[in-house]
Short mmCIF file of C-alpha atoms in Angstrom, two decimals:
data_model
loop_
_atom_site.label_atom_id
_atom_site.label_comp_id
_atom_site.label_asym_id
_atom_site.label_seq_id
_atom_site.Cartn_x
_atom_site.Cartn_y
_atom_site.Cartn_z
CA MET T 1 8.22 -20.56 -9.14
CA GLY T 2 6.78 -21.32 -12.61
CA SER T 3 7.58 -19.55 -15.79
CA ALA T 4 5.99 -16.12 -15.46
CA PHE T 5 9.32 -14.60 -14.18
CA ASN T 6 11.60 -16.14 -16.77
CA SER T 7 11.53 -12.91 -18.88
CA ILE T 8 9.85 -9.66 -19.37
CA ASP T 9 7.94 -11.13 -22.18
CA ASP T 10 6.65 -13.93 -19.93
CA LEU T 11 5.54 -11.24 -17.42
CA LEU T 12 3.79 -9.42 -20.27
CA ALA T 13 2.14 -12.48 -21.46
CA SER T 14 0.76 -13.37 -18.01
CA VAL T 15 -0.63 -9.90 -17.63
CA ALA T 16 -2.24 -10.13 -21.05
CA THR T 17 -3.70 -13.61 -20.44
CA ASN T 18 -4.68 -13.60 -16.79
CA GLY T 19 -4.89 -9.93 -15.84
CA PRO T 20 -2.70 -8.40 -13.11
CA VAL T 21 -3.74 -8.30 -9.43
CA VAL T 22 -3.51 -4.68 -8.32
CA ARG T 23 -4.07 -3.62 -4.78
CA ASN T 24 -4.60 -0.01 -3.66
CA PHE T 25 -3.92 0.11 0.13
CA PHE T 26 -4.46 2.90 2.73
CA GLN T 27 -4.18 2.73 6.54
CA ARG T 28 -4.56 5.50 9.08
CA SER T 29 -2.81 4.94 12.33
CA THR T 30 -3.72 7.71 14.78
CA ALA T 31 -1.52 6.62 17.76
CA ALA T 32 2.19 6.56 18.28
CA ILE T 33 3.98 3.37 19.00
CA THR T 34 6.62 2.42 21.68
CA ALA T 35 10.11 2.83 20.61
CA ALA T 36 12.45 -0.13 20.63
CA ASN T 37 15.70 -0.09 22.54
CA THR T 38 18.81 -2.26 22.86
CA THR T 39 17.04 -5.06 24.75
CA SER T 40 14.01 -5.14 22.37
CA GLY T 41 15.29 -5.20 18.73
CA TYR T 42 17.09 -1.92 18.55
CA VAL T 43 15.09 -0.76 15.51
CA THR T 44 11.72 0.93 16.26
CA THR T 45 9.16 -1.02 14.37
CA ARG T 46 5.52 -0.43 13.54
CA ARG T 47 3.10 -3.07 12.08
CA GLN T 48 0.27 -1.56 10.07
CA LEU T 49 -2.98 -2.97 11.43
CA SER T 50 -4.59 -3.93 8.12
CA THR T 51 -3.37 -6.72 6.00
CA ILE T 52 -4.01 -8.15 2.43
CA THR T 53 -5.06 -11.59 1.84
CA VAL T 54 -3.84 -13.15 -1.40
CA PRO T 55 -7.08 -13.95 -3.31
CA SER T 56 -8.08 -16.99 -5.15
CA LEU T 57 -6.53 -17.60 -8.56
CA GLY T 58 -7.78 -18.96 -11.79
CA ALA T 59 -7.30 -22.49 -13.00
CA GLY T 60 -3.65 -23.52 -13.51
CA LEU T 61 -2.25 -20.45 -11.62
CA THR T 62 -0.16 -21.23 -8.56
CA GLY T 63 0.72 -17.77 -7.08
CA LEU T 64 1.51 -14.19 -7.53
CA ILE T 65 4.85 -12.42 -8.12
CA PHE T 66 4.73 -8.90 -6.98
CA THR T 67 6.88 -7.04 -9.50
CA THR T 68 6.16 -3.57 -8.04
CA ILE T 69 5.30 -2.64 -4.49
CA ARG T 70 5.38 1.07 -3.63
CA MET T 71 4.76 2.46 -0.12
CA ALA T 72 4.41 5.98 1.10
CA PRO T 73 4.17 6.88 4.87
CA GLY T 74 2.82 10.11 6.29
CA GLY T 75 4.73 13.35 6.67
CA SER T 76 5.82 12.81 10.31
CA ASN T 77 7.84 9.72 9.28
CA SER T 78 10.68 11.16 7.26
CA TYR T 79 13.40 8.64 6.31
CA ALA T 80 11.43 5.70 7.57
CA ILE T 81 11.84 2.43 5.90
CA SER T 82 8.68 0.57 4.84
CA CYS T 83 8.46 -3.07 4.27
CA ALA T 84 5.86 -5.33 2.65
CA ALA T 85 6.12 -8.92 3.61
CA LEU T 86 4.43 -12.33 3.64
CA GLU T 87 3.52 -12.71 7.32
CA TYR T 88 3.03 -15.94 9.17
CA GLU T 89 1.53 -15.84 12.71
CA LEU T 90 3.47 -18.55 14.60
CA GLY T 91 2.50 -17.94 18.28
CA VAL T 92 0.17 -15.92 20.53
CA LEU T 93 0.86 -14.87 24.13
CA THR T 94 -2.03 -13.61 26.18
CA VAL T 95 -0.47 -11.59 28.90
CA SER T 96 -3.14 -12.07 31.42
CA GLY T 97 -2.43 -15.54 32.77
CA ASN T 98 0.85 -15.75 30.80
CA SER T 99 -0.94 -18.09 28.39
CA PHE T 100 0.64 -19.27 25.08
CA ALA T 101 -1.18 -20.66 22.13
CA ALA T 102 -0.04 -21.77 18.64
CA GLY T 103 -0.56 -19.22 15.93
CA ALA T 104 -2.72 -19.34 12.75
CA VAL T 105 -0.15 -21.40 10.95
CA ALA T 106 1.73 -24.44 12.09
CA SER T 107 5.02 -23.19 10.98
CA MET T 108 6.71 -21.16 8.27
CA PRO T 109 5.73 -22.45 4.80
CA THR T 110 7.71 -24.24 2.20
CA LYS T 111 8.56 -22.22 -0.92
CA THR T 112 10.13 -23.33 -4.15
CA ILE T 113 13.64 -21.79 -4.38
CA ARG T 114 16.25 -22.91 -6.91
CA GLY T 115 13.81 -25.43 -8.31
CA THR T 116 13.32 -27.16 -4.92
CA SER T 117 10.58 -26.95 -2.38
CA ILE T 118 12.32 -26.02 0.90
CA GLN T 119 11.29 -25.30 4.43
CA THR T 120 11.73 -21.47 4.91
CA ALA T 121 12.73 -19.69 8.10
CA SER T 122 11.69 -16.01 8.76
CA LEU T 123 14.12 -13.57 7.29
CA LEU T 124 12.71 -11.11 9.85
CA PRO T 125 11.24 -12.56 13.13
CA VAL T 126 9.24 -10.01 15.01
CA VAL T 127 6.96 -9.81 18.03
CA VAL T 128 4.10 -7.31 17.97
CA ALA T 129 1.72 -6.03 20.70
CA THR T 130 -1.56 -6.60 18.85
CA THR T 131 -3.32 -5.10 21.80
CA ALA T 132 -1.64 -2.78 24.21
CA LEU T 133 0.06 -4.30 27.30
CA GLY T 134 -0.84 -3.16 30.72
CA GLY T 135 0.86 -3.59 34.16
CA ALA T 136 4.05 -4.70 32.34
CA THR T 137 7.00 -2.72 33.69
CA THR T 138 10.02 -3.62 31.60
CA PRO T 139 8.83 -7.16 31.21
CA ALA T 140 11.23 -9.95 30.31
CA LEU T 141 9.96 -11.87 27.29
CA THR T 142 11.29 -15.40 26.71
CA ILE T 143 10.56 -17.12 23.39
CA THR T 144 11.24 -20.74 22.57
CA TYR T 145 11.57 -21.49 18.93
CA THR T 146 12.72 -23.78 16.22
CA ASP T 147 15.71 -22.23 14.35
CA GLN T 148 16.44 -21.91 10.79
CA ASP T 149 17.98 -25.31 10.58
CA GLY T 150 15.24 -27.10 12.43
CA ASN T 151 16.94 -27.09 15.97
CA ALA T 152 14.11 -27.02 18.50
CA SER T 153 14.13 -25.46 21.94
CA GLN T 154 16.17 -22.49 21.05
CA THR T 155 15.69 -19.47 23.26
CA ALA T 156 15.40 -15.80 22.66
CA SER T 157 15.34 -13.30 25.52
CA LEU T 158 14.10 -9.63 25.29
CA THR T 159 13.31 -7.04 27.76
CA LEU T 160 10.41 -4.97 26.43
CA PRO T 161 9.80 -1.30 27.22
CA THR T 162 7.04 -0.67 29.81
CA ASN T 163 3.61 -1.18 28.39
CA PRO T 164 4.13 -1.31 24.72
CA THR T 165 1.22 0.30 22.87
CA ILE T 166 -0.77 -1.36 20.17
CA ASN T 167 1.00 -2.14 16.86
CA SER T 168 4.56 -1.68 18.41
CA GLY T 169 6.88 -4.26 17.07
CA PHE T 170 10.04 -5.68 18.32
CA LEU T 171 12.65 -7.38 16.03
CA VAL T 172 13.90 -10.61 17.57
CA THR T 173 16.95 -11.18 15.25
CA PRO T 174 19.43 -9.51 17.64
CA HIS T 175 18.20 -11.66 20.50
CA LEU T 176 18.23 -15.04 18.92
CA ALA T 177 20.49 -17.75 20.28
CA SER T 178 24.17 -17.22 19.14
CA GLY T 179 24.50 -18.26 15.47
CA ASP T 180 20.78 -18.25 14.71
CA THR T 181 19.39 -16.17 11.84
CA GLY T 182 15.76 -16.83 11.91
CA TRP T 183 12.95 -19.09 13.13
CA ARG T 184 10.82 -21.78 11.47
CA ASP T 185 8.35 -21.81 14.28
CA VAL T 186 7.62 -20.46 17.81
CA THR T 187 6.74 -23.11 20.45
CA ASN T 188 6.38 -21.02 23.55
CA MET T 189 6.40 -17.52 24.91
CA SER T 190 6.26 -16.33 28.50
CA ILE T 191 6.44 -12.92 30.11
CA SER T 192 7.72 -11.86 33.53
CA ALA T 193 5.11 -9.08 34.14
CA GLY T 194 1.92 -7.71 32.89
CA THR T 195 -1.83 -7.89 33.50
CA SER T 196 -3.34 -7.36 30.03
CA GLY T 197 -2.54 -7.29 26.33
CA THR T 198 -1.41 -9.70 23.62
CA LEU T 199 1.83 -10.36 21.96
CA LYS T 200 2.03 -12.23 18.68
CA ALA T 201 5.18 -13.69 17.07
CA TYR T 202 5.38 -13.56 13.30
CA GLY T 203 7.84 -14.79 10.71
CA LEU T 204 8.26 -12.43 7.76
CA LEU T 205 9.37 -13.09 4.17
CA PRO T 206 9.93 -9.67 2.78
CA LEU T 207 8.58 -8.86 -0.64
CA ALA T 208 9.80 -5.14 -1.03
CA PHE T 209 11.42 -2.24 0.79
CA ASP T 210 10.79 1.44 0.30
CA LEU T 211 12.53 4.43 1.93
CA SER T 212 10.63 7.62 2.41
CA ALA T 213 12.74 10.29 0.75
CA GLY T 214 12.94 13.12 3.21
CA THR T 215 10.87 15.64 5.15
CA GLY T 216 7.44 15.63 3.75
CA ALA T 217 8.38 13.69 0.67
CA ASN T 218 6.51 10.67 1.81
CA ALA T 219 6.97 8.38 -1.11
CA GLY T 220 9.34 5.80 -2.03
CA MET T 221 12.75 5.39 -3.23
CA ALA T 222 11.75 1.95 -3.94
CA LEU T 223 13.61 -1.36 -4.50
CA ASP T 224 11.57 -2.89 -7.34
CA LEU T 225 11.83 -6.55 -8.08
CA ILE T 226 13.37 -6.45 -11.49
CA PRO T 227 16.30 -4.00 -11.08
CA SER T 228 17.00 -4.69 -7.43
CA ASN T 229 16.70 -8.65 -7.37
CA LEU T 230 14.86 -8.79 -4.15
CA PRO T 231 13.79 -12.31 -2.89
CA ALA T 232 11.12 -13.25 -5.33
CA PHE T 233 8.86 -15.16 -3.00
CA VAL T 234 5.72 -16.39 -4.71
CA ALA T 235 2.60 -15.34 -2.77
CA GLU T 236 -0.11 -18.07 -2.72
CA THR T 237 -3.84 -17.98 -2.02
CA ASN T 238 -4.67 -17.03 1.57
CA ASP T 239 -1.08 -15.76 2.21
CA ILE T 240 -1.15 -12.65 4.37
CA ILE T 241 0.79 -9.63 3.18
CA ALA T 242 1.52 -7.20 6.03
CA PHE T 243 3.23 -3.80 6.13
CA TYR T 244 5.98 -2.75 8.56
CA MET T 245 7.68 0.57 9.14
CA PHE T 246 11.05 0.91 10.70
CA GLY T 247 12.57 3.92 12.40
CA SER T 248 9.62 6.12 13.51
CA THR T 249 7.26 6.07 16.36
CA ALA T 250 4.86 8.73 15.10
CA ALA T 251 1.27 8.20 14.13
CA THR T 252 1.02 7.95 10.38
CA ASP T 253 -1.04 7.69 7.22
CA PHE T 254 0.20 4.93 4.97
CA VAL T 255 -0.37 4.23 1.27
CA ALA T 256 0.75 1.23 -0.65
CA PHE T 257 0.42 0.10 -4.22
CA LEU T 258 0.93 -3.63 -5.20
CA PHE T 259 1.08 -5.04 -8.74
CA GLY T 260 0.99 -8.77 -8.80
CA VAL T 261 1.62 -11.08 -11.81
CA ALA T 262 0.05 -14.53 -11.91
CA ASP T 263 2.60 -17.42 -11.99
CA ASN T 264 1.84 -20.85 -13.35
CA MET H 1 -3.89 -6.64 -22.76
CA ALA H 2 -3.15 -7.94 -26.15
CA LEU H 3 0.44 -6.87 -26.37
CA SER H 4 2.34 -9.69 -24.79
CA THR H 5 6.03 -9.24 -25.79
CA PHE H 6 8.51 -6.43 -25.39
CA ASP H 7 9.08 -6.61 -29.23
CA ALA H 8 5.42 -6.20 -29.91
CA ILE H 9 5.29 -3.12 -27.80
CA LEU H 10 8.37 -1.63 -29.68
CA ALA H 11 6.65 -2.52 -33.01
CA ARG H 12 3.59 -0.63 -32.00
CA VAL H 13 5.67 2.35 -31.07
CA ALA H 14 7.45 2.14 -34.42
CA ALA H 15 4.17 2.00 -36.23
CA GLY H 16 2.99 5.14 -34.49
CA PHE H 17 0.50 3.77 -32.11
CA TRP H 18 1.53 5.79 -29.06
CA ALA H 19 0.43 8.83 -27.08
CA SER H 20 2.23 11.31 -24.87
CA GLU H 21 0.00 13.34 -22.59
CA SER H 22 1.07 16.00 -20.05
CA CYS H 23 -0.26 18.34 -17.35
CA LEU H 24 0.93 21.10 -15.06
CA SER H 25 -0.37 20.85 -11.61
CA GLU H 26 -0.41 23.61 -9.13
CA GLN H 27 -1.30 23.83 -5.47
CA ALA H 28 -2.00 27.51 -4.64
CA ALA H 29 -1.41 29.11 -1.25
CA ALA H 30 -5.03 29.19 -0.59
CA VAL H 31 -5.48 25.37 -0.48
CA THR H 32 -5.51 24.10 3.05
CA SER H 33 -2.98 21.41 3.79
CA THR H 34 -5.30 18.88 5.45
CA LEU H 35 -9.00 18.28 5.46
CA PHE H 36 -9.39 16.20 8.60
CA THR H 37 -8.16 16.36 12.09
CA GLY H 38 -5.67 13.52 12.57
CA GLN H 39 -4.77 13.42 8.90
CA ASN H 40 -1.06 12.79 8.70
CA MET H 41 -0.66 12.74 5.00
CA PRO H 42 -1.28 16.05 3.24
CA ALA H 43 -2.89 15.33 -0.17
CA HIS H 44 -3.45 17.42 -3.21
CA LEU H 45 -5.42 16.45 -6.29
CA GLY H 46 -3.57 17.64 -9.32
CA VAL H 47 -5.05 18.76 -12.56
CA ASN H 48 -6.03 15.82 -14.79
CA ILE H 49 -3.53 14.66 -17.24
CA ARG H 50 -4.92 15.57 -20.69
CA ALA H 51 -7.19 12.86 -21.78
CA PHE H 52 -6.12 10.15 -24.07
CA PRO H 53 -7.69 10.39 -27.48
CA THR H 54 -11.35 9.57 -27.11
CA PRO H 55 -12.95 7.87 -29.02
CA LEU H 56 -9.75 5.63 -29.48
CA PRO H 57 -8.11 5.94 -32.78
CA THR H 58 -8.70 3.17 -35.36
CA GLY H 59 -6.43 0.14 -34.51
CA VAL H 60 -6.14 1.07 -30.83
CA THR H 61 -8.18 -0.92 -28.24
CA ALA H 62 -6.63 0.70 -25.21
CA TYR H 63 -3.57 2.69 -24.02
CA ILE H 64 -1.00 1.12 -21.85
CA PRO H 65 1.28 3.60 -19.99
CA THR H 66 4.86 2.50 -20.12
CA ARG H 67 6.61 5.60 -18.76
CA LEU H 68 5.87 8.28 -16.19
CA LEU H 69 7.83 11.61 -15.99
CA GLN H 70 7.69 14.05 -13.13
CA GLN H 71 9.39 17.33 -12.16
CA THR H 72 8.16 19.53 -9.34
CA SER H 73 8.92 22.65 -7.36
CA THR H 74 9.43 20.78 -4.08
CA ASN H 75 10.05 17.18 -3.03
CA TYR H 76 6.96 15.22 -2.55
CA GLY H 77 5.21 11.93 -3.35
CA PHE H 78 2.87 11.25 -6.24
CA ILE H 79 0.08 8.68 -6.63
CA TRP H 80 -0.66 8.23 -10.39
CA ALA H 81 -4.20 7.08 -10.46
CA ARG H 82 -7.61 6.83 -12.23
CA LEU H 83 -10.37 8.19 -10.15
CA VAL H 84 -13.90 6.80 -9.52
CA ASN H 85 -16.48 9.36 -8.54
CA LEU H 86 -18.15 7.63 -5.68
CA GLY H 87 -20.51 10.48 -4.78
CA ASN H 88 -20.66 13.77 -3.00
CA LEU H 89 -21.94 15.27 0.18
CA ASP H 90 -23.58 18.70 0.45
CA LEU H 91 -23.10 19.57 4.13
CA ALA H 92 -26.02 21.86 4.57
CA ALA H 93 -28.85 19.48 4.68
CA PRO H 94 -26.98 17.29 4.60
CA THR H 95 -27.54 15.53 1.20
CA PHE H 96 -25.47 12.53 -0.19
CA THR H 97 -25.65 12.17 -4.01
CA ASP H 98 -24.46 8.66 -4.95
CA GLY H 99 -21.85 8.12 -7.72
CA SER H 100 -20.31 5.07 -9.35
CA ALA H 101 -18.67 2.04 -7.83
CA PHE H 102 -15.31 0.52 -8.59
CA PRO H 103 -15.49 -1.63 -11.78
CA SER H 104 -15.00 -5.35 -11.91
CA VAL H 105 -11.82 -6.55 -13.68
CA THR H 106 -10.28 -9.83 -14.46
CA GLU H 107 -7.35 -10.39 -11.99
CA ALA H 108 -5.34 -13.62 -12.27
CA GLY H 109 -8.15 -15.20 -14.12
CA VAL H 110 -10.90 -14.32 -11.78
CA SER H 111 -13.51 -11.60 -12.04
CA ARG H 112 -13.71 -9.43 -9.04
CA SER H 113 -14.49 -5.87 -8.03
CA GLU H 114 -11.61 -3.50 -7.69
CA SER H 115 -11.23 -1.35 -4.50
CA GLY H 116 -9.14 1.47 -3.38
CA PRO H 117 -8.79 4.22 -0.82
CA ILE H 118 -11.34 7.00 -0.50
CA LEU H 119 -10.05 10.42 -1.24
CA ALA H 120 -12.29 13.32 -0.07
CA GLU H 121 -11.98 16.62 -1.91
CA VAL H 122 -13.54 19.96 -1.08
CA THR H 123 -15.37 21.00 -4.26
CA THR H 124 -17.32 23.91 -2.62
CA VAL H 125 -15.54 25.80 -0.01
CA LEU H 126 -16.42 24.82 3.66
CA ASN H 127 -17.80 27.41 6.20
CA ALA H 128 -16.06 28.19 9.55
CA THR H 129 -17.84 25.51 11.44
CA PRO H 130 -18.49 22.62 9.01
CA GLY H 131 -18.86 19.84 11.59
CA SER H 132 -17.90 16.20 11.00
CA ILE H 133 -18.62 13.55 8.36
CA THR H 134 -19.07 9.83 8.30
CA VAL H 135 -19.09 7.65 5.26
CA THR H 136 -20.81 4.21 4.95
CA TYR H 137 -19.07 2.01 2.37
CA VAL H 138 -18.61 -1.44 1.03
CA ASP H 139 -15.14 -2.70 1.92
CA GLN H 140 -12.45 -4.48 -0.12
CA ASP H 141 -14.03 -7.97 0.58
CA GLY H 142 -17.68 -6.82 -0.20
CA ASN H 143 -18.78 -6.42 3.35
CA THR H 144 -21.59 -3.76 3.23
CA ALA H 145 -22.54 -1.12 5.82
CA GLU H 146 -19.05 -0.34 7.07
CA ALA H 147 -19.09 2.99 8.64
CA THR H 148 -16.01 5.22 9.07
CA ALA H 149 -15.25 6.98 12.31
CA SER H 150 -16.39 10.59 12.51
CA HIS H 151 -13.86 12.78 10.62
CA THR H 152 -13.66 16.32 11.99
CA LEU H 153 -13.55 18.79 9.02
CA THR H 154 -11.01 21.71 8.79
CA ALA H 155 -12.65 25.02 9.21
CA SER H 156 -13.06 27.06 6.12
CA ALA H 157 -11.16 24.39 3.93
CA ALA H 158 -10.68 25.88 0.53
CA VAL H 159 -11.65 24.11 -2.75
CA GLY H 160 -9.11 21.50 -3.61
CA THR H 161 -8.36 20.58 -0.02
CA CYS H 162 -8.05 16.82 0.14
CA GLY H 163 -7.69 13.95 2.55
CA PHE H 164 -7.80 10.19 2.64
CA MET H 165 -10.47 8.78 4.83
CA GLY H 166 -9.59 6.44 7.66
CA LEU H 167 -11.54 3.11 7.46
CA VAL H 168 -12.84 0.66 9.97
CA ALA H 169 -10.03 -1.17 11.69
CA GLY H 170 -8.86 -4.01 9.38
CA ASP H 171 -10.12 -2.46 6.26
CA TRP H 172 -7.80 -1.06 3.67
CA SER H 173 -9.86 0.04 0.79
CA ALA H 174 -13.51 0.51 -0.36
CA ARG H 175 -15.51 -0.87 -3.39
CA ASP H 176 -18.32 1.77 -3.12
CA ILE H 177 -19.89 4.31 -0.92
CA THR H 178 -23.45 3.82 -0.20
CA THR H 179 -24.12 6.98 1.87
CA ALA H 180 -22.47 9.78 3.76
CA THR H 181 -23.67 12.24 6.33
CA ARG H 182 -22.62 15.26 8.33
CA THR H 183 -23.07 15.82 12.14
CA GLY H 184 -22.46 18.97 14.18
CA GLY H 185 -21.33 22.28 12.92
CA THR H 186 -23.10 25.52 12.79
CA THR H 187 -25.22 26.21 9.77
CA PRO H 188 -22.56 24.19 7.75
CA THR H 189 -22.08 24.90 4.07
CA GLY H 190 -19.85 23.29 1.46
CA VAL H 191 -19.61 20.21 -0.69
CA ILE H 192 -17.23 17.21 -0.50
CA THR H 193 -16.72 14.83 -3.38
CA PHE H 194 -15.46 11.38 -2.69
CA TRP H 195 -13.03 9.79 -5.12
CA GLY H 196 -12.09 6.14 -5.36
CA VAL H 197 -8.31 5.77 -6.15
CA ARG H 198 -7.34 3.23 -8.82
CA MET H 199 -3.38 3.47 -8.70
CA LEU H 200 -1.18 3.21 -11.66
CA CYS H 201 1.98 3.63 -9.73
CA VAL H 202 3.29 5.43 -6.65
CA SER H 203 6.53 7.50 -7.00
CA CYS H 204 8.30 10.54 -5.56
CA LEU H 205 10.86 13.16 -6.28
CA PRO H 206 13.64 12.96 -3.66
CA ALA H 207 14.89 16.55 -4.40
CA ALA H 208 13.17 19.59 -5.69
CA ASN H 209 13.72 21.94 -8.65
CA GLY H 210 15.51 20.63 -11.63
CA GLU H 211 15.49 16.96 -10.96
CA LEU H 212 13.47 14.91 -13.32
CA ARG H 213 12.39 11.44 -12.25
CA GLN H 214 10.97 8.83 -14.58
CA GLU H 215 9.26 5.58 -13.89
CA ASN H 216 9.78 2.82 -16.41
CA LEU H 217 6.67 0.66 -16.04
CA LEU H 218 8.16 -2.18 -18.09
CA THR H 219 11.77 -2.77 -17.12
CA SER H 220 11.84 -1.17 -13.60
CA ALA H 221 8.48 -0.77 -11.83
CA PHE H 222 6.89 -3.43 -13.95
CA CYS H 223 3.15 -2.56 -13.67
CA PRO H 224 1.54 -2.15 -17.10
CA GLN H 225 -2.14 -1.54 -16.97
CA ARG H 226 -4.76 -0.93 -19.77
CA LEU H 227 -6.45 2.43 -19.90
CA ALA H 228 -9.81 2.14 -21.63
CA ALA H 229 -11.64 4.84 -23.79
CA GLY H 230 -12.31 7.74 -21.67
CA ASP H 231 -10.16 6.87 -18.72
CA VAL H 232 -8.31 9.88 -17.33
CA LEU H 233 -5.13 9.81 -15.23
CA ASN H 234 -4.61 12.08 -12.36
CA VAL H 235 -1.68 12.86 -10.06
CA ILE H 236 -2.37 13.05 -6.27
CA GLY H 237 0.37 14.85 -4.56
CA VAL H 238 1.00 13.53 -1.06
CA GLY H 239 3.09 14.49 1.87
CA ALA H 240 3.99 18.06 1.29
CA ALA H 241 1.83 20.96 2.43
CA GLY H 242 1.96 24.40 1.00
CA ILE H 243 2.50 25.91 -2.43
CA LYS H 244 3.84 23.59 -5.07
CA THR H 245 3.75 22.98 -8.77
CA GLY H 246 4.42 19.90 -10.83
CA LEU H 247 4.98 19.00 -14.41
CA PHE H 248 3.93 15.55 -15.30
CA GLU H 249 3.90 13.45 -18.51
CA VAL H 250 2.82 9.96 -19.40
CA PHE H 251 3.91 7.94 -22.47
CA ALA H 252 1.47 5.19 -23.54
CA VAL H 253 1.50 2.50 -26.23
CA GLY H 254 -1.71 1.87 -28.08
CA ASP H 255 -2.77 -1.79 -27.46
CA ASN H 256 -3.96 -3.77 -30.54
#
């Protein structure tokens, strides 16, 4: 991280000099997702279909710090938790043929933390049905991964619900090998049953959380960066920002507002 | 934005370069909760916040909101936003009248077009069988001729009924609307206006009646944006159907 987040004055100066990056996001999801259970992440998880790609930046600018991210789900999702995160696609399993391929990125990225460039591991590892599964009756999913410390060939085992619908996510953290807290990379996935559908393994670096405030209230009791001291990951050009919701299966509309300040 | 330090902002307030504008927003019982079949988020377009002084006073180049205040009769969410009139659709013929596109802005040193959600608002009451509408738009990345799925309209939706439009899979906002049309219905009547939403912040009131919530846009939800001459803020209520009122106020500092 450069100097933009050293003080409120530095944030103001960057906004004045470079202009903020504002994103106004809306997603309508018309279908319910499949609930998680004790063998598939415990917490019901939805991945919003659309994602934001961090744009190119002006000369001398290295990334964006999102000082404010607010999220509001639809009325059927009271008390759902929303999350915006940098998302890295680490592996793809095509259920037909039980065929694994590497994801869009080679591994989790390096980020500068405490002044040092370090290899990150996902704070939230998740598997998502990016197309609905068919013919998959309580399939056993086995994931081979490199853990947070770089130990390869670790194994996570989940049993998914029957035929997860599109955008259903399953948190992998509870099913990692004993002592593991995240993954740097996913090197293989295989499934015991199923004839169609796609599962993708992602690593998430959360940027913000938001809690819908109650029945019909829909908008956030947000954790903002400055007062809440969230992980201040710098988003770099072509990074993907994805949105997740935890705790509700219902179809939903979803609004998000993001305010990014250029770092140098 | 010329003001680039906290002290500079305080100095401008001390020198009297500030404005406080407010509005009372009411959603009457007659307003329908949703405009589209499948709409999961009821939306209500509030009365405009009273316009900032236009033309701008001498010594002020823009207003920068630094605090938002809200109190309402029930708990719901708010989108504080400037609106772009993207056009309107008279359902009868149907006839689309084009409006403006989102403006270009400098973001992180690069000039690009802004984009945002499309909020559809009934501006002339719909008849009992208004049919469905489809909008063709330019997406957030500049891809043209993106067409929404058909949106089935709510019968006899009253003036003020609103709904965000679902976009093509993978899209999350629009830069412009190029055309819109209506299909089906029986001798449809009514007019729908399409607004582009440029957010200032998203907030909520967790509890109703008596609770005041403020958003500090400098030390909490850091998101200062410049409002140019003639810019008007609006408050979009989201998530709660039915009757509700809200009292809103915005405090802004005059940029130099």
